[in-house]
Each structure stands twice: as C-alpha cells, then as structure tokens.
mmCIF file of C-alpha atoms in Angstrom:
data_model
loop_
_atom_site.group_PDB
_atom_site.id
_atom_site.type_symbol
_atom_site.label_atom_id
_atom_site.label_comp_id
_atom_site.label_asym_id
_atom_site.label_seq_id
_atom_site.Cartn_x
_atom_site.Cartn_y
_atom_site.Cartn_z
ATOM 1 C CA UNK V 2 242.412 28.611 197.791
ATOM 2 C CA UNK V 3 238.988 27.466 199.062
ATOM 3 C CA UNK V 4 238.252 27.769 203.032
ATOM 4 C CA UNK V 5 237.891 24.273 203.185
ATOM 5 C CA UNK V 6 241.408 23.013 201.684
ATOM 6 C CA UNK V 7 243.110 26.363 203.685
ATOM 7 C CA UNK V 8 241.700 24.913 207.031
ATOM 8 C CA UNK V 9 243.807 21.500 206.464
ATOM 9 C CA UNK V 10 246.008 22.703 209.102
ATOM 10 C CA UNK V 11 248.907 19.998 210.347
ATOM 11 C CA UNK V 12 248.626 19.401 213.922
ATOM 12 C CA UNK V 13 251.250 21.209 215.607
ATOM 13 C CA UNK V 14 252.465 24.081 214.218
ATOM 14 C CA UNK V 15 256.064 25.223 214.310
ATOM 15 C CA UNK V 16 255.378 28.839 216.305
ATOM 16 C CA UNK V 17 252.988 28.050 218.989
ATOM 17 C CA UNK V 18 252.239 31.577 220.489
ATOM 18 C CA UNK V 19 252.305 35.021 218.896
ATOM 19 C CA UNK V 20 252.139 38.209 221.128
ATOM 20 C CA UNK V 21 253.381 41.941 220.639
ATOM 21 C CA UNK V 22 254.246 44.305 223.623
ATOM 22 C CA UNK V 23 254.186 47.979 223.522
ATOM 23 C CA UNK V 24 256.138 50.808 225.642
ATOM 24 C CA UNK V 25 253.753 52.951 228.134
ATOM 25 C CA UNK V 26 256.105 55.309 230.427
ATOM 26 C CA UNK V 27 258.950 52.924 231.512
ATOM 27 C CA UNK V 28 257.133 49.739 231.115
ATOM 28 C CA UNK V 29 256.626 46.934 228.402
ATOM 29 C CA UNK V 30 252.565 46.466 227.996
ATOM 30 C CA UNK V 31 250.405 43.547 226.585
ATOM 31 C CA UNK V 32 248.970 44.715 223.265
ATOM 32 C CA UNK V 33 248.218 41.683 221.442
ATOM 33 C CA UNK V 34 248.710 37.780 221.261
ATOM 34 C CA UNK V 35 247.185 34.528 219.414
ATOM 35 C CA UNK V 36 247.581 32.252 222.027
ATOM 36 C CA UNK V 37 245.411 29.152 220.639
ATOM 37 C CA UNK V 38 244.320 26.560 223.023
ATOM 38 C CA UNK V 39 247.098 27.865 225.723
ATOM 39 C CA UNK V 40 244.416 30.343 227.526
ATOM 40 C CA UNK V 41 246.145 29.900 231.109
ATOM 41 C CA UNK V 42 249.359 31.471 229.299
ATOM 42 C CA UNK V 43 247.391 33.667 227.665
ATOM 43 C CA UNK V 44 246.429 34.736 231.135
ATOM 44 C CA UNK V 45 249.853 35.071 233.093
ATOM 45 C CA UNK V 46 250.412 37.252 229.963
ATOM 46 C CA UNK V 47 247.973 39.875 229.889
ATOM 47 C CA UNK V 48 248.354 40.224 233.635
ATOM 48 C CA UNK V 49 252.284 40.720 233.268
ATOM 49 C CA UNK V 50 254.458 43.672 232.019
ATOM 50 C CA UNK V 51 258.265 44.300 231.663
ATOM 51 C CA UNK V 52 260.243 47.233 232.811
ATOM 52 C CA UNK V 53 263.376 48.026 230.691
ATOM 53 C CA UNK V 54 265.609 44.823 231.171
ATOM 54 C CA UNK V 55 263.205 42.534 232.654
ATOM 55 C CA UNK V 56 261.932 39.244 230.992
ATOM 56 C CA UNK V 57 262.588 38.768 227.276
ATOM 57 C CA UNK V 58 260.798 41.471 226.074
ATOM 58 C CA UNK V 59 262.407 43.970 228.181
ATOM 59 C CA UNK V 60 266.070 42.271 227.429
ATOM 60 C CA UNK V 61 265.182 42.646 223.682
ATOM 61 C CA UNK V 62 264.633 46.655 224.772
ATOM 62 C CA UNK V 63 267.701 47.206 226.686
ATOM 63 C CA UNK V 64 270.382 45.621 224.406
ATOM 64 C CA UNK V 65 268.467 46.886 221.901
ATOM 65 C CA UNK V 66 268.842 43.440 219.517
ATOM 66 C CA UNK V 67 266.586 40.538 218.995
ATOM 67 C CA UNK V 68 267.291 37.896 221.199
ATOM 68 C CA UNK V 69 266.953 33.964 221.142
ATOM 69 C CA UNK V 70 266.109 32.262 224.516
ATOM 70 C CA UNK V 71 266.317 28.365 223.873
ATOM 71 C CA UNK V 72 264.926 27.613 227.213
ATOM 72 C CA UNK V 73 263.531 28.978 230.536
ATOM 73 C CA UNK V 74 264.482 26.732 233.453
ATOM 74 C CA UNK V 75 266.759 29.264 235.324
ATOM 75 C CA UNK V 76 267.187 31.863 232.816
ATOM 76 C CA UNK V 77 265.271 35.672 233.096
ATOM 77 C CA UNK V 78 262.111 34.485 231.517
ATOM 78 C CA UNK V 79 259.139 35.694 233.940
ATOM 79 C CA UNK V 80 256.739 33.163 233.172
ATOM 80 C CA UNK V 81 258.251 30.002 233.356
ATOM 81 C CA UNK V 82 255.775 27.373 234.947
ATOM 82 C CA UNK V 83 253.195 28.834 232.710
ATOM 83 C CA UNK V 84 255.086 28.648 229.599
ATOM 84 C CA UNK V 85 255.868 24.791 231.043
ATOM 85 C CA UNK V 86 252.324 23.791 231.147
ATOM 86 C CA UNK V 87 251.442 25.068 228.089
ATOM 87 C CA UNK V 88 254.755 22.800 226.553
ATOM 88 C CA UNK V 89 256.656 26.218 225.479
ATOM 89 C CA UNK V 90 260.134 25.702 225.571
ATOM 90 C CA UNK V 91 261.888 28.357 223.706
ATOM 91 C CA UNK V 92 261.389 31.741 222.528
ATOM 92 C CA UNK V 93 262.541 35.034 220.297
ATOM 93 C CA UNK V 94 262.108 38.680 220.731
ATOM 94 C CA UNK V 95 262.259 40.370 217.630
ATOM 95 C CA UNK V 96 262.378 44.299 218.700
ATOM 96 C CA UNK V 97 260.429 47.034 216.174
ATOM 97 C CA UNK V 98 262.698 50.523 215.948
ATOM 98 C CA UNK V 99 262.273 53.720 214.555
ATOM 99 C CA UNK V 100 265.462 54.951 214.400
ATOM 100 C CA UNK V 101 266.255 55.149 218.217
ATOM 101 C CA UNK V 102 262.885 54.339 219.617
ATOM 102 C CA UNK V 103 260.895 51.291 220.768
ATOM 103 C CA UNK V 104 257.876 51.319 219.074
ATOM 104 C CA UNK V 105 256.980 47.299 219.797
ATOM 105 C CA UNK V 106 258.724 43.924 220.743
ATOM 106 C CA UNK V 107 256.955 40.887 218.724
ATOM 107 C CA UNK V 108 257.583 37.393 220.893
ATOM 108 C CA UNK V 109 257.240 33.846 219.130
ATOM 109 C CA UNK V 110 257.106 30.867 221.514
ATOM 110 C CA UNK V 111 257.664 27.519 220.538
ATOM 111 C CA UNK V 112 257.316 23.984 221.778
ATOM 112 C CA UNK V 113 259.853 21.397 221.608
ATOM 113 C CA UNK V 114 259.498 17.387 220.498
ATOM 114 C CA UNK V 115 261.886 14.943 218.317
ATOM 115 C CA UNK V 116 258.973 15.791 215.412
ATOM 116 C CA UNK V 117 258.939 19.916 215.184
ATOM 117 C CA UNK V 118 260.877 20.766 212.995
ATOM 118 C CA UNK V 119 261.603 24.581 211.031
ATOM 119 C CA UNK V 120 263.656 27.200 212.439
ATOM 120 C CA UNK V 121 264.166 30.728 213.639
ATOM 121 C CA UNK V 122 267.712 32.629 213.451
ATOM 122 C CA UNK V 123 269.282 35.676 213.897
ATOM 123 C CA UNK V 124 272.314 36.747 212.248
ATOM 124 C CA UNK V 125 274.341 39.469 213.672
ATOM 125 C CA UNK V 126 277.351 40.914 211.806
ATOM 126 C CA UNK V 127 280.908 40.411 212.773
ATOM 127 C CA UNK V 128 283.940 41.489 210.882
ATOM 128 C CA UNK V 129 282.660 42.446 207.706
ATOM 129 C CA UNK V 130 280.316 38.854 207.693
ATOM 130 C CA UNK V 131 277.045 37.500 209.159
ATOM 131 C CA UNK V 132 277.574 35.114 211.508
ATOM 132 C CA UNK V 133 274.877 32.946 213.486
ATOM 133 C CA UNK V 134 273.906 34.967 216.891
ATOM 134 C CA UNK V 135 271.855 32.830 218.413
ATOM 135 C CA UNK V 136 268.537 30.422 216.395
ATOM 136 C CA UNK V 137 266.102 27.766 217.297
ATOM 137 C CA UNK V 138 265.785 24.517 215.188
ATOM 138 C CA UNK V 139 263.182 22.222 217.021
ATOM 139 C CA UNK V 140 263.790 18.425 215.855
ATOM 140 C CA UNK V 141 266.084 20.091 213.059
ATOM 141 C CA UNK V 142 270.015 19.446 215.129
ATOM 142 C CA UNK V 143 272.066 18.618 211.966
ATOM 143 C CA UNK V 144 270.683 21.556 209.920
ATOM 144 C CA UNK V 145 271.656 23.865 213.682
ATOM 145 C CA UNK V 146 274.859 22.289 213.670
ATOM 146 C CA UNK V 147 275.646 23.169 209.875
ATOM 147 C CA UNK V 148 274.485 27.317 210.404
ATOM 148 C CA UNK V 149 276.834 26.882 213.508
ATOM 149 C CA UNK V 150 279.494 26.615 211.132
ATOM 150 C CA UNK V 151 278.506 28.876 208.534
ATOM 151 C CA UNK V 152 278.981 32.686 207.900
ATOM 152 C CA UNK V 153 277.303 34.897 204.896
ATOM 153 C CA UNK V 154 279.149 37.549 202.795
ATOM 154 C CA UNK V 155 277.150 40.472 201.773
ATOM 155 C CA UNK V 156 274.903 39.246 199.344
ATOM 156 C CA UNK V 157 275.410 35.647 199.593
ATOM 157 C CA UNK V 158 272.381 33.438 200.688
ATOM 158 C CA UNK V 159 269.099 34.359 201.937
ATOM 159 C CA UNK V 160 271.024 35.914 205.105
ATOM 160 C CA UNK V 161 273.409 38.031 202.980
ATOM 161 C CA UNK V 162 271.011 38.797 200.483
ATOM 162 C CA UNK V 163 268.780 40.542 202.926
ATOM 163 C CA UNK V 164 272.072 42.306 204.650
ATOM 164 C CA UNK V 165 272.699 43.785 201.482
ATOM 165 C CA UNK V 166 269.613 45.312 200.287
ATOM 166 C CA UNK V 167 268.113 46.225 203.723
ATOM 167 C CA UNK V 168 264.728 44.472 202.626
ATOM 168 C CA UNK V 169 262.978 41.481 203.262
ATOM 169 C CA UNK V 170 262.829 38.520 201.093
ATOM 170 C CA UNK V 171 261.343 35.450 200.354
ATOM 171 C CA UNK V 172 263.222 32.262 199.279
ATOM 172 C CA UNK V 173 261.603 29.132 198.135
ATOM 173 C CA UNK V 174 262.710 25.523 197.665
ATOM 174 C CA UNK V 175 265.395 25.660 199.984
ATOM 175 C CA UNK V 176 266.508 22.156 199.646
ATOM 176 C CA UNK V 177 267.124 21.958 195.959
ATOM 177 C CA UNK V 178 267.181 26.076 195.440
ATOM 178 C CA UNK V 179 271.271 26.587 194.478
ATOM 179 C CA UNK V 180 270.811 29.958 196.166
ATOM 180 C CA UNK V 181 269.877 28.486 199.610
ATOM 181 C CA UNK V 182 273.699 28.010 200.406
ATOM 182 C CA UNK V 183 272.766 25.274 202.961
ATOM 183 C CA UNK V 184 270.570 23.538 200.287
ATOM 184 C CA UNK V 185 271.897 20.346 201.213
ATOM 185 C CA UNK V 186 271.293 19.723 204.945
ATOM 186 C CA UNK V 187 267.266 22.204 204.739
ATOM 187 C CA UNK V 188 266.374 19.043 202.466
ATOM 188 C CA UNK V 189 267.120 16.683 205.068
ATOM 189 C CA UNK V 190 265.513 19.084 207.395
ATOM 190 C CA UNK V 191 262.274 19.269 205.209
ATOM 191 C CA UNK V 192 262.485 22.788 204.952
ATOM 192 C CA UNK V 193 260.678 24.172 202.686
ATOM 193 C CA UNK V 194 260.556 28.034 202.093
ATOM 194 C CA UNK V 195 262.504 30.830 203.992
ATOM 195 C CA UNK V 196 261.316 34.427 204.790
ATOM 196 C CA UNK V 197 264.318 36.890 205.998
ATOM 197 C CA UNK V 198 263.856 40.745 206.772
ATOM 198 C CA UNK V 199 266.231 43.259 207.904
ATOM 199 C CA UNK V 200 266.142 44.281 211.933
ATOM 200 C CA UNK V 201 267.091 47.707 212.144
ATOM 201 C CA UNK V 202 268.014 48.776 215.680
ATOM 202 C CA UNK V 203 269.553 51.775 217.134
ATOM 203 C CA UNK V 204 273.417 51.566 215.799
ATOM 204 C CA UNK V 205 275.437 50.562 213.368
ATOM 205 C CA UNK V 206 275.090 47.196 214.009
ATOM 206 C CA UNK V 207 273.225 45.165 211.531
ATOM 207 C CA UNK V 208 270.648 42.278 212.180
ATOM 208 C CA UNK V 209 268.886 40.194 210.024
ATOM 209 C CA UNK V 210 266.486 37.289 211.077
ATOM 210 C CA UNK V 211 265.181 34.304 209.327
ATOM 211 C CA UNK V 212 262.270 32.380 209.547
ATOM 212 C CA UNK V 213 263.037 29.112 207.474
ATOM 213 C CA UNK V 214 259.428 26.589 207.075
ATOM 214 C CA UNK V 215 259.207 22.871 207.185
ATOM 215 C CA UNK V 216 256.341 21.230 205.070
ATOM 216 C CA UNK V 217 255.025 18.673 208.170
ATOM 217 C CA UNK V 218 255.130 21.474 210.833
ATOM 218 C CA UNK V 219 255.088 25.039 209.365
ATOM 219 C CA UNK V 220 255.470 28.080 210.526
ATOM 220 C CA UNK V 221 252.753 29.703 208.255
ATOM 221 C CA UNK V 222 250.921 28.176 205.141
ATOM 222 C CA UNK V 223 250.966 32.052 203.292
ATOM 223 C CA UNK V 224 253.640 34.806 203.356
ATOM 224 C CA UNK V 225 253.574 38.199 202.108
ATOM 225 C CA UNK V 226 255.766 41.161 201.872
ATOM 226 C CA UNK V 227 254.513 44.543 200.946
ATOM 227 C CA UNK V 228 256.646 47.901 200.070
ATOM 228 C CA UNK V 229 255.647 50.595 201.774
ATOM 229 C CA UNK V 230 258.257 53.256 200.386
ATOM 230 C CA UNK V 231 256.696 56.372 198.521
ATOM 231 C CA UNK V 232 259.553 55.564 195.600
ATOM 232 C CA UNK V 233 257.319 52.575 194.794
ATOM 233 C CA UNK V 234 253.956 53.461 196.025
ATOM 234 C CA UNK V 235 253.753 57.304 195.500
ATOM 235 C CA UNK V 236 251.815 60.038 197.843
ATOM 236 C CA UNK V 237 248.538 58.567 198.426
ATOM 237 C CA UNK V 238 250.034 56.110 201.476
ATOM 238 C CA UNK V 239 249.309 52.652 201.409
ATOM 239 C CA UNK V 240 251.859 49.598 200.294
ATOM 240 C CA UNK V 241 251.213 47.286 197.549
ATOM 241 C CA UNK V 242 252.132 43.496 197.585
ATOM 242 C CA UNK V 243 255.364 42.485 196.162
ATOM 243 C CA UNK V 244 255.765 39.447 196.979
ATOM 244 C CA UNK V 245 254.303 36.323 198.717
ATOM 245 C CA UNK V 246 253.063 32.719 198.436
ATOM 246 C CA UNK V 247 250.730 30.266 199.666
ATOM 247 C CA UNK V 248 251.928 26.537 199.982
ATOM 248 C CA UNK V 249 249.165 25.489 197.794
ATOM 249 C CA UNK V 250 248.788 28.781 195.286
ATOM 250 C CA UNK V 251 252.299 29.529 194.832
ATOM 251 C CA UNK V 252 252.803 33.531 193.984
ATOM 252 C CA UNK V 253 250.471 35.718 194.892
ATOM 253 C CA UNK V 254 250.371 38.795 192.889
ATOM 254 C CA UNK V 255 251.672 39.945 189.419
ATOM 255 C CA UNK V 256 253.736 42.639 187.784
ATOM 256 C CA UNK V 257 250.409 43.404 185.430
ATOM 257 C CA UNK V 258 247.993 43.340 189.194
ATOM 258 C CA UNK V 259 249.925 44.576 192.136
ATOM 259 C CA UNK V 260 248.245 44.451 194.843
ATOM 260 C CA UNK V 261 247.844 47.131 197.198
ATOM 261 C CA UNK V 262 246.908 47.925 201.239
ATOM 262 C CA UNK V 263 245.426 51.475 202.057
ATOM 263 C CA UNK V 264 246.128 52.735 205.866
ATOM 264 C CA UNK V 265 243.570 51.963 208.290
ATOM 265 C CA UNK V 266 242.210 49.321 205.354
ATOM 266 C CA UNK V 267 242.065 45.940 206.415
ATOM 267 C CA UNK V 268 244.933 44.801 208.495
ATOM 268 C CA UNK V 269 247.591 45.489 206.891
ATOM 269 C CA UNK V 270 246.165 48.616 206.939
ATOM 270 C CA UNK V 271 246.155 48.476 210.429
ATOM 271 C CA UNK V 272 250.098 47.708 210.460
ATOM 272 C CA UNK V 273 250.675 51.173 207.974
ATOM 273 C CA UNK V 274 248.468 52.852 210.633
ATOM 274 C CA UNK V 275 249.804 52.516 213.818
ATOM 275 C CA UNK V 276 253.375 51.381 212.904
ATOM 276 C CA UNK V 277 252.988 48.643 215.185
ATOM 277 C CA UNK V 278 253.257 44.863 214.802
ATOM 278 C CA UNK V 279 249.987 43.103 214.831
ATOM 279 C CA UNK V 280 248.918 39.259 216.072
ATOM 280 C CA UNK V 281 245.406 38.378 215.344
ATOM 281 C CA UNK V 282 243.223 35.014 214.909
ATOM 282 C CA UNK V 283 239.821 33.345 214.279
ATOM 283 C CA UNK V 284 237.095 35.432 212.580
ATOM 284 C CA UNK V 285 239.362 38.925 212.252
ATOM 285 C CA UNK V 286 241.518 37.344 209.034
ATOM 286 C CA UNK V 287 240.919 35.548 205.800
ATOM 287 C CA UNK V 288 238.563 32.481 205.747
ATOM 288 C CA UNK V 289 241.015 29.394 205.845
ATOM 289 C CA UNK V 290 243.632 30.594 208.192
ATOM 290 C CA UNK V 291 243.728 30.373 211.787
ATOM 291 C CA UNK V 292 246.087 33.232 212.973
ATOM 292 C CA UNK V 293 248.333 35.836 210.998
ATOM 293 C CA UNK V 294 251.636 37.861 212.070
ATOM 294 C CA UNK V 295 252.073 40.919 210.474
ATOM 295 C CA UNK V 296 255.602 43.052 211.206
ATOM 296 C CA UNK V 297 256.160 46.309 210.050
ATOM 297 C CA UNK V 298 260.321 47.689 209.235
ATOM 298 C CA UNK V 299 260.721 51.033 209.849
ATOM 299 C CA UNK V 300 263.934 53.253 208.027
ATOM 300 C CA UNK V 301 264.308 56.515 207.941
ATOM 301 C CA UNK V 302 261.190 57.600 210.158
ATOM 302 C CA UNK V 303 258.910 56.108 208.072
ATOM 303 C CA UNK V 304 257.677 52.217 207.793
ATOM 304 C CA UNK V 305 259.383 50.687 204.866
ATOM 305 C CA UNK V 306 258.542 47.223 204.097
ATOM 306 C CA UNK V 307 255.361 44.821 205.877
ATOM 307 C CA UNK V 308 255.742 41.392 206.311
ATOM 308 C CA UNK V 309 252.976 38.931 207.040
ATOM 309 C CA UNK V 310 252.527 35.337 207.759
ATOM 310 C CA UNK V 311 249.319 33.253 208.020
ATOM 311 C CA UNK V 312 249.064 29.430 209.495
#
C-alpha cells in the first residue's frame, strides 16, 4: 500500500482516543495516549491519575474485568466536561493481567452521532455460555439490539471461537461470512471485519472482547496478530505475524514468509519488551497510518499473543 492511498483516511473514525495507564505504588499513571486534535483532553489526562477504584481505569483494576461505560453524565468518570468538549461520549477499559497482577489498563473513547457506526463488546461467561456484558454500537441500534439477544457456545462465532482457543482472531466479511452468526443484521450495520482476543483476568472467569469494523467509519484500516509462544517461535524471543489484513491489501503474511518482531525491535518490539500495551501516532509508525494500538495477552507468566491495529 503506497503512503498516499494509506493516508485516505474517512473523516471520523470509529475510536476517537487511545491511551494506556500503568500502576506506580497504589495509583493508576498516564503512560501513553493518541489523542488527535482533542489536545485539551489530552491535557486533563496527563495531569490526572486513578487510585484503585476511581474513574474507569481504576474500576477496570478493582473488579478486575473490562468494563463498558456508555456515557459520563453522572456516572464515576473523572473527566467529564473535558471528555464533553472534545464530543467523547462513551468509553471501554480493557485491563492487561499477568496472572494476578495489573500490568496496564488500555482506554478507547468514542464519540457519538446518528453516522458512527462499528462496535466494541465484551462478552462475559455465564452458565456454561457467553453472554453480552456490556458493548458500544454508535449509530449501529438494531445490530446492539440483536447481540442483546444472543449468547455463544464454546466455539460458535467469533465470540465462542476465541473462548475456546484462548487466542485472538480475526474474522472477515462479517455480513455475508456464514461463520459471523449475526451475519445478517453486521450487513445492515456495514460492518465489515471483526478482531476478538481473549481477556485473561485474575479468576476463573472468562472474558473475551470484540472489536467489530464498519467500512464508512473504521476502527483501524490494518490489523495484525502475532504469536508470541516459544511452541511457535522457539528460544530466540520475538513473535512472528500470523495473521492480519489491510482493507486495501487483504492478508498480510504467508505460510512460505512469516513474518517476525524481535524484542526491543520496532514497536512491536516494544510491546514483547515491556509487556505493556502501547498507543502511538504521527511520525513513530508506518508511512500511511495515523495512529496504531498495539495490546499484548499475557498466560502463564509470559506474553502470549500481540494484537495491533492501525487507522
């Protein structure tokens, strides 16, 4: 993909902030954030912290969960009138565990209008099935209304899929794809391609979240998932590429020309590094793309799986 047909980004994008918080002593720290044009709420931030409980990062912390927050009039959210002016509405705290500790809490904000549309969910599982915890759907109220009412067996759908091999995946075509279970209504939705990945948190209680891509307002333009388990990689460190796709490219990588990340190399590098979820933008990623995501999964003491998004 040349820089100049990458940069032919839609207007508004689906996520409209990116940040990551850290643990130092008994507070919830700024580490990182693309925060495009919304610099005054890129302010409030840097200035603010959480203590164990407080805001959304620090509720994500203490019920140790990802949580949804579909708007901030009244609720615990801590920076409310800044989050108004910049037109954020909503948000989700997706927590980062090792084992039984915090290592990060990575917070998407969104803006709401009758013309963004994608979504965000979180399944949670209840009596042997996943069932919808809690999502965000912008413009998208039929396709809400239809996950309301649906539940995954292990291994069914893009939910249950992910539930029952404890890794992320990628799902594409969801409106005419027969293994999108909710085919149907994601075409009237325009939603386009589906990323899910596992949220392990302290527990027995399993997680899974899905980040589901509309065509006219995306959340990202490129995914990627990389394996980061010695099985598949061997002793040298590093995580290779196993899948991914750019709207325009389609796959990008092959079983003859794996890809692959070395620590410290690059940032994905960065990610096997420091174990920690990274936000970055402008000059520090790939000509063509404004901002990247990158979230690392942890099991067993040891990161497992990298997943990365690009708008």
């Amino acid at each position: 993909m040349d820089a100049a047909t990458a940069t032919a980004t839609p207007a508004r994008a689906f996520i409209g902030v990116s940040e990551v918080w850290v643990p130092e002593g008994d507070r919830l720290v700024h580490a990182a954030g693309d925060y495009g044009a919304h610099t005054a709420f890129e302010e409030a931030s840097v200035r603010t912290s959480f203590g164990k409980g407080e805001g959304l990062p620090g509720k994500a912390w203490a019920e140790g969960r990802p949580v949804v927050l579909k708007g901030f009039d009244g609720s615990y959210f801590q920076r409310t009138e800044a989050a108004k002016e910049a037109g954020l509405t909503s948000a989700v705290a997706l927590p980062v565990f090792d084992g039984e500790t915090l290592k990060a809490v990575l917070v998407v904000l969104c803006g709401d209008d009758e013309t963004t549309t994608g979504a965000i969910e979180v399944w949670a599982e209840r009596d042997g099935l996943l069932m919808l915890d809690d999502g965000y759907y912008g413009a998208a109220k039929h396709f809400e209304w239809v996950s309301k009412h649906t539940h995954f067996p292990k291994g069914q759908g893009l939910p249950g899929g992910v539930w029952a091999a404890q890794t992320p995946m990628l799902m594409r075509d969801l409106g005419s794809g027969y293994r999108f279970i909710r085919s149907e209504s994601a075409g009237a939705a325009g939603l386009t391609t589906g990323l899910g990945l596992p949220i392990p948190v302290p527990g027995d209680q399993n997680y899974v979240a899905t980040l589901l891509s509309a065509r006219g307002t995306p959340i990202a333009r490129r995914f990627e998932i990389w394996d980061a388990r010695e099985a598949r990689v061997g002793r040298d460190g590093g995580a290779v590429l196993v899948d991914g796709l750019c709207e325009r490219e389609g796959a990008l990588w092959n079983e003859e020309n794996p890809k692959r990340a070395q620590d410290w190399q690059g940032p994905i590098g960065k990610v096997l590094g420091t174990g920690l979820p990274l936000v970055i933008g402008g000059a520090q990623i790939a000509a063509g793309y404004s901002s990247m995501v990158a979230l690392p999964i942890h099991r067993d003491g040891e990161i497992a799986h990298i997943v990365a998004w690009y708008l």
